[in-house]
mmCIF file of C-alpha atoms in Angstrom:
data_model
loop_
_atom_site.group_PDB
_atom_site.id
_atom_site.type_symbol
_atom_site.label_atom_id
_atom_site.label_comp_id
_atom_site.label_asym_id
_atom_site.label_seq_id
_atom_site.Cartn_x
_atom_site.Cartn_y
_atom_site.Cartn_z
ATOM 1 C CA UNK A 1 108.155 112.600 96.800
ATOM 2 C CA UNK A 2 109.739 109.790 98.925
ATOM 3 C CA UNK A 3 108.369 109.906 102.506
ATOM 4 C CA UNK A 4 110.257 106.873 103.707
ATOM 5 C CA UNK A 5 113.779 106.036 102.468
ATOM 6 C CA UNK A 6 115.812 103.242 102.807
ATOM 7 C CA UNK A 7 119.317 102.860 101.786
ATOM 8 C CA UNK A 8 120.766 101.397 100.373
ATOM 9 C CA UNK A 9 118.070 99.629 97.874
ATOM 10 C CA UNK A 10 120.902 96.530 97.010
ATOM 11 C CA UNK A 11 123.042 95.472 99.750
ATOM 12 C CA UNK A 12 125.290 92.672 99.612
ATOM 13 C CA UNK A 13 127.758 91.551 102.265
ATOM 14 C CA UNK A 14 129.842 88.485 103.238
ATOM 15 C CA UNK A 15 128.612 85.965 105.422
ATOM 16 C CA UNK A 16 129.196 86.867 108.993
ATOM 17 C CA UNK A 17 130.116 90.035 108.002
ATOM 18 C CA UNK A 18 128.176 92.691 110.392
ATOM 19 C CA UNK A 19 125.757 94.948 107.730
ATOM 20 C CA UNK A 20 123.542 98.276 108.609
ATOM 21 C CA UNK A 21 120.322 98.958 106.873
ATOM 22 C CA UNK A 22 119.214 102.477 107.266
ATOM 23 C CA UNK A 23 115.867 104.592 107.029
ATOM 24 C CA UNK A 24 114.475 107.612 107.182
ATOM 25 C CA UNK A 25 111.331 109.584 107.112
ATOM 26 C CA UNK A 26 109.930 113.034 106.299
ATOM 27 C CA UNK A 27 106.623 112.139 108.512
ATOM 28 C CA UNK A 28 107.617 112.986 111.763
ATOM 29 C CA UNK A 29 105.776 109.794 112.437
ATOM 30 C CA UNK A 30 106.596 108.382 116.046
ATOM 31 C CA UNK A 31 106.302 104.570 115.275
ATOM 32 C CA UNK A 32 109.137 103.204 112.959
ATOM 33 C CA UNK A 33 108.770 99.574 111.986
ATOM 34 C CA UNK A 34 111.099 96.814 110.430
ATOM 35 C CA UNK A 35 110.020 93.735 108.552
ATOM 36 C CA UNK A 36 111.758 91.449 106.986
ATOM 37 C CA UNK A 37 110.097 89.656 103.941
ATOM 38 C CA UNK A 38 111.276 86.294 102.310
ATOM 39 C CA UNK A 39 110.720 85.520 98.887
ATOM 40 C CA UNK A 40 106.721 84.583 98.781
ATOM 41 C CA UNK A 41 106.215 84.791 102.092
ATOM 42 C CA UNK A 42 104.280 87.266 104.320
ATOM 43 C CA UNK A 43 106.630 90.737 105.939
ATOM 44 C CA UNK A 44 107.359 89.671 109.406
ATOM 45 C CA UNK A 45 107.894 92.044 112.003
ATOM 46 C CA UNK A 46 111.066 92.220 113.558
ATOM 47 C CA UNK A 47 110.576 95.050 115.923
ATOM 48 C CA UNK A 48 109.587 98.560 116.017
ATOM 49 C CA UNK A 49 109.935 101.715 118.209
ATOM 50 C CA UNK A 50 107.328 103.572 119.697
ATOM 51 C CA UNK A 51 109.022 106.851 119.910
ATOM 52 C CA UNK A 52 112.167 105.847 121.852
ATOM 53 C CA UNK A 53 110.398 102.860 123.419
ATOM 54 C CA UNK A 54 111.875 99.568 121.717
ATOM 55 C CA UNK A 55 109.620 96.886 120.951
ATOM 56 C CA UNK A 56 111.104 93.364 120.019
ATOM 57 C CA UNK A 57 109.209 90.380 118.439
ATOM 58 C CA UNK A 58 109.571 87.389 120.553
ATOM 59 C CA UNK A 59 110.512 85.008 117.716
ATOM 60 C CA UNK A 60 113.469 87.831 116.335
ATOM 61 C CA UNK A 61 116.910 86.633 116.520
ATOM 62 C CA UNK A 62 119.340 88.030 119.044
ATOM 63 C CA UNK A 63 121.392 88.481 115.724
ATOM 64 C CA UNK A 64 119.322 91.658 114.564
ATOM 65 C CA UNK A 65 119.536 95.024 116.479
ATOM 66 C CA UNK A 66 117.833 98.492 116.000
ATOM 67 C CA UNK A 67 118.760 101.718 116.870
ATOM 68 C CA UNK A 68 116.873 105.017 116.345
ATOM 69 C CA UNK A 69 118.857 107.936 117.359
ATOM 70 C CA UNK A 70 116.096 110.493 116.696
ATOM 71 C CA UNK A 71 112.480 110.493 114.979
ATOM 72 C CA UNK A 72 113.572 110.755 111.540
ATOM 73 C CA UNK A 73 116.347 107.938 111.648
ATOM 74 C CA UNK A 74 116.331 104.010 112.117
ATOM 75 C CA UNK A 75 118.947 101.709 111.201
ATOM 76 C CA UNK A 76 118.822 97.819 111.397
ATOM 77 C CA UNK A 77 122.492 96.021 112.288
ATOM 78 C CA UNK A 78 122.570 92.685 111.739
ATOM 79 C CA UNK A 79 125.439 91.250 113.454
ATOM 80 C CA UNK A 80 126.513 88.573 111.761
ATOM 81 C CA UNK A 81 124.725 87.926 109.103
ATOM 82 C CA UNK A 82 124.007 84.103 107.732
ATOM 83 C CA UNK A 83 122.783 82.447 104.068
ATOM 84 C CA UNK A 84 119.009 82.641 105.535
ATOM 85 C CA UNK A 85 119.118 86.501 106.708
ATOM 86 C CA UNK A 86 119.073 87.382 102.843
ATOM 87 C CA UNK A 87 115.735 89.014 102.347
ATOM 88 C CA UNK A 88 114.135 92.257 101.768
ATOM 89 C CA UNK A 89 114.058 94.477 104.666
ATOM 90 C CA UNK A 90 111.130 96.851 104.863
ATOM 91 C CA UNK A 91 110.815 99.947 106.744
ATOM 92 C CA UNK A 92 107.555 101.662 107.644
ATOM 93 C CA UNK A 93 105.869 104.276 109.720
ATOM 94 C CA UNK A 94 102.688 105.335 111.266
ATOM 95 C CA UNK A 95 101.678 108.053 113.508
ATOM 96 C CA UNK A 96 100.945 105.590 116.180
ATOM 97 C CA UNK A 97 98.219 107.681 118.227
ATOM 98 C CA UNK A 98 95.579 105.598 117.873
ATOM 99 C CA UNK A 99 97.063 102.565 116.628
ATOM 100 C CA UNK A 100 96.349 101.483 112.709
ATOM 101 C CA UNK A 101 92.797 101.408 112.834
ATOM 102 C CA UNK A 102 92.813 105.004 112.366
ATOM 103 C CA UNK A 103 95.874 105.719 110.319
ATOM 104 C CA UNK A 104 97.716 103.877 107.833
ATOM 105 C CA UNK A 105 101.742 102.542 107.796
ATOM 106 C CA UNK A 106 104.029 103.775 105.131
ATOM 107 C CA UNK A 107 106.493 101.616 103.708
ATOM 108 C CA UNK A 108 110.031 102.522 102.123
ATOM 109 C CA UNK A 109 110.898 100.955 98.831
ATOM 110 C CA UNK A 110 112.873 98.156 100.919
ATOM 111 C CA UNK A 111 116.875 97.129 100.665
ATOM 112 C CA UNK A 112 117.599 94.027 99.110
ATOM 113 C CA UNK A 113 120.191 92.131 101.439
ATOM 114 C CA UNK A 114 122.099 89.812 99.468
ATOM 115 C CA UNK A 115 124.236 87.597 101.622
ATOM 116 C CA UNK A 116 127.627 85.683 100.013
ATOM 117 C CA UNK B 1 97.656 83.383 117.410
ATOM 118 C CA UNK B 2 97.023 86.053 114.629
ATOM 119 C CA UNK B 3 97.559 85.184 111.183
ATOM 120 C CA UNK B 4 96.241 85.897 107.404
ATOM 121 C CA UNK B 5 95.626 83.731 104.334
ATOM 122 C CA UNK B 6 95.770 84.690 100.961
ATOM 123 C CA UNK B 7 95.269 82.746 97.532
ATOM 124 C CA UNK B 8 97.919 81.982 95.957
ATOM 125 C CA UNK B 9 99.552 83.651 92.896
ATOM 126 C CA UNK B 10 100.186 84.762 90.215
ATOM 127 C CA UNK B 11 96.654 85.400 89.281
ATOM 128 C CA UNK B 12 97.048 86.682 85.257
ATOM 129 C CA UNK B 13 93.582 88.399 83.896
ATOM 130 C CA UNK B 14 92.704 90.131 80.572
ATOM 131 C CA UNK B 15 92.096 93.814 81.185
ATOM 132 C CA UNK B 16 88.806 94.125 82.078
ATOM 133 C CA UNK B 17 88.007 91.068 83.378
ATOM 134 C CA UNK B 18 86.729 90.651 86.850
ATOM 135 C CA UNK B 19 89.030 90.109 89.892
ATOM 136 C CA UNK B 20 88.568 88.139 93.112
ATOM 137 C CA UNK B 21 91.491 87.661 95.722
ATOM 138 C CA UNK B 22 90.674 85.736 98.548
ATOM 139 C CA UNK B 23 91.727 86.429 102.199
ATOM 140 C CA UNK B 24 90.984 84.649 105.378
ATOM 141 C CA UNK B 25 91.790 85.817 109.066
ATOM 142 C CA UNK B 26 92.174 84.136 112.275
ATOM 143 C CA UNK B 27 92.391 86.722 115.065
ATOM 144 C CA UNK B 28 91.948 86.949 118.852
ATOM 145 C CA UNK B 29 89.791 89.648 119.709
ATOM 146 C CA UNK B 30 88.428 92.205 116.762
ATOM 147 C CA UNK B 31 90.570 93.182 114.421
ATOM 148 C CA UNK B 32 90.460 95.586 111.358
ATOM 149 C CA UNK B 33 91.617 94.705 108.273
ATOM 150 C CA UNK B 34 93.695 96.110 105.511
ATOM 151 C CA UNK B 35 94.588 95.500 101.756
ATOM 152 C CA UNK B 36 98.010 97.309 100.910
ATOM 153 C CA UNK B 37 99.366 97.218 97.114
ATOM 154 C CA UNK B 38 102.562 97.057 96.100
ATOM 155 C CA UNK B 39 103.587 98.388 93.046
ATOM 156 C CA UNK B 40 106.749 97.634 90.983
ATOM 157 C CA UNK B 41 109.790 99.068 92.555
ATOM 158 C CA UNK B 42 107.624 100.696 95.142
ATOM 159 C CA UNK B 43 107.070 100.351 98.702
ATOM 160 C CA UNK B 44 103.937 98.953 100.164
ATOM 161 C CA UNK B 45 100.982 101.475 100.340
ATOM 162 C CA UNK B 46 97.320 101.305 101.693
ATOM 163 C CA UNK B 47 94.587 100.389 98.756
ATOM 164 C CA UNK B 48 91.568 100.259 101.609
ATOM 165 C CA UNK B 49 90.783 99.264 104.984
ATOM 166 C CA UNK B 50 87.532 98.217 106.971
ATOM 167 C CA UNK B 51 87.866 98.417 111.217
ATOM 168 C CA UNK B 52 84.528 96.927 112.056
ATOM 169 C CA UNK B 53 82.098 93.748 110.478
ATOM 170 C CA UNK B 54 80.180 94.323 107.484
ATOM 171 C CA UNK B 55 82.463 97.600 106.890
ATOM 172 C CA UNK B 56 83.155 97.448 103.358
ATOM 173 C CA UNK B 57 86.359 99.247 101.903
ATOM 174 C CA UNK B 58 86.774 100.667 98.769
ATOM 175 C CA UNK B 59 89.427 102.651 96.790
ATOM 176 C CA UNK B 60 90.307 103.113 93.051
ATOM 177 C CA UNK B 61 87.564 100.926 92.147
ATOM 178 C CA UNK B 62 88.640 97.810 94.232
ATOM 179 C CA UNK B 63 86.270 96.749 97.638
ATOM 180 C CA UNK B 64 86.446 94.590 100.038
ATOM 181 C CA UNK B 65 84.008 93.830 102.785
ATOM 182 C CA UNK B 66 84.537 92.608 106.376
ATOM 183 C CA UNK B 67 82.602 89.287 107.148
ATOM 184 C CA UNK B 68 82.907 88.116 110.679
ATOM 185 C CA UNK B 69 81.053 85.056 109.616
ATOM 186 C CA UNK B 70 83.095 83.635 107.155
ATOM 187 C CA UNK B 71 86.448 85.553 108.687
ATOM 188 C CA UNK B 72 87.275 86.646 105.150
ATOM 189 C CA UNK B 73 88.321 89.920 103.501
ATOM 190 C CA UNK B 74 88.284 89.405 99.693
ATOM 191 C CA UNK B 75 89.266 91.643 97.263
ATOM 192 C CA UNK B 76 87.543 92.619 94.104
ATOM 193 C CA UNK B 77 87.295 94.780 91.141
ATOM 194 C CA UNK B 78 84.978 94.780 88.052
ATOM 195 C CA UNK B 79 87.172 95.598 85.328
ATOM 196 C CA UNK B 80 90.971 95.493 86.146
ATOM 197 C CA UNK B 81 93.561 97.127 83.975
ATOM 198 C CA UNK B 82 97.369 96.995 82.607
ATOM 199 C CA UNK B 83 97.990 99.281 85.363
ATOM 200 C CA UNK B 84 96.737 97.115 88.411
ATOM 201 C CA UNK B 85 99.570 94.847 87.935
ATOM 202 C CA UNK B 86 101.445 94.804 91.534
ATOM 203 C CA UNK B 87 101.258 92.026 94.242
ATOM 204 C CA UNK B 88 98.385 92.892 97.050
ATOM 205 C CA UNK B 89 99.115 91.858 100.692
ATOM 206 C CA UNK B 90 95.914 91.266 103.091
ATOM 207 C CA UNK B 91 96.707 92.637 106.654
ATOM 208 C CA UNK B 92 95.271 92.858 110.013
ATOM 209 C CA UNK B 93 96.021 95.032 113.236
ATOM 210 C CA UNK B 94 94.233 94.281 116.361
ATOM 211 C CA UNK B 95 92.110 96.819 118.209
ATOM 212 C CA UNK B 96 94.519 100.091 118.711
ATOM 213 C CA UNK B 97 97.602 97.968 117.862
ATOM 214 C CA UNK B 98 100.538 99.322 116.579
ATOM 215 C CA UNK B 99 101.538 96.304 114.428
ATOM 216 C CA UNK B 100 100.295 94.406 110.851
ATOM 217 C CA UNK B 101 100.012 90.735 110.506
ATOM 218 C CA UNK B 102 100.341 90.164 106.896
ATOM 219 C CA UNK B 103 99.430 87.631 104.595
ATOM 220 C CA UNK B 104 102.089 86.379 102.007
ATOM 221 C CA UNK B 105 100.677 88.568 99.010
ATOM 222 C CA UNK B 106 99.090 87.563 95.702
ATOM 223 C CA UNK B 107 100.964 88.741 92.231
ATOM 224 C CA UNK B 108 98.174 90.107 89.721
ATOM 225 C CA UNK B 109 99.403 89.956 86.154
ATOM 226 C CA UNK B 110 96.538 92.128 83.897
ATOM 227 C CA UNK B 111 97.328 91.220 79.824
ATOM 228 C CA UNK B 112 96.397 93.772 77.154
#
């Protein structure tokens, strides 16, 4: 049974039209991550939540925002998608108590975003 | 900065062939090293890990040894199967860190 669920699997949005991607988890993990993966490139961390604490990566564009209303759900908001934002977006979770040395990250299947 | 470099793919092998996927890293401090695998249509999942120098991670016939002197964590398997066809990602995290730094991934295709 899927433990990290991303919806939708495929999303097409118009240039400049706000879009929201969602992620839910049944693991009760306190850390949730959003990664951006462009074709043939490494997944790039955009930000993560440790409980309610939001941690933005220094090079994440302001166009990307996130919300975590509760432990189970996390959303990625792209305020004005550009053509360069077309990518696979990966959500992941971890228990976070002692970092990833002693645990593992669990990933969803990803949402492929197309910008037209 | 911290980074991971993997050999480019795709790697195409016949069933029962020996597999090596090279991975080297650059890190400040003492990283833990991981291999994640992504099967078609699925999310990334942990394959194996090693948390200190000379540790060997192993799972499902795959092995990788943490080599601090060469800053490497090469993935090996003695006899691949068609079901091993997937994308393999090498990654690191820093001590007690919660962030994974990934390599670009290597596509493995195994032919019967």
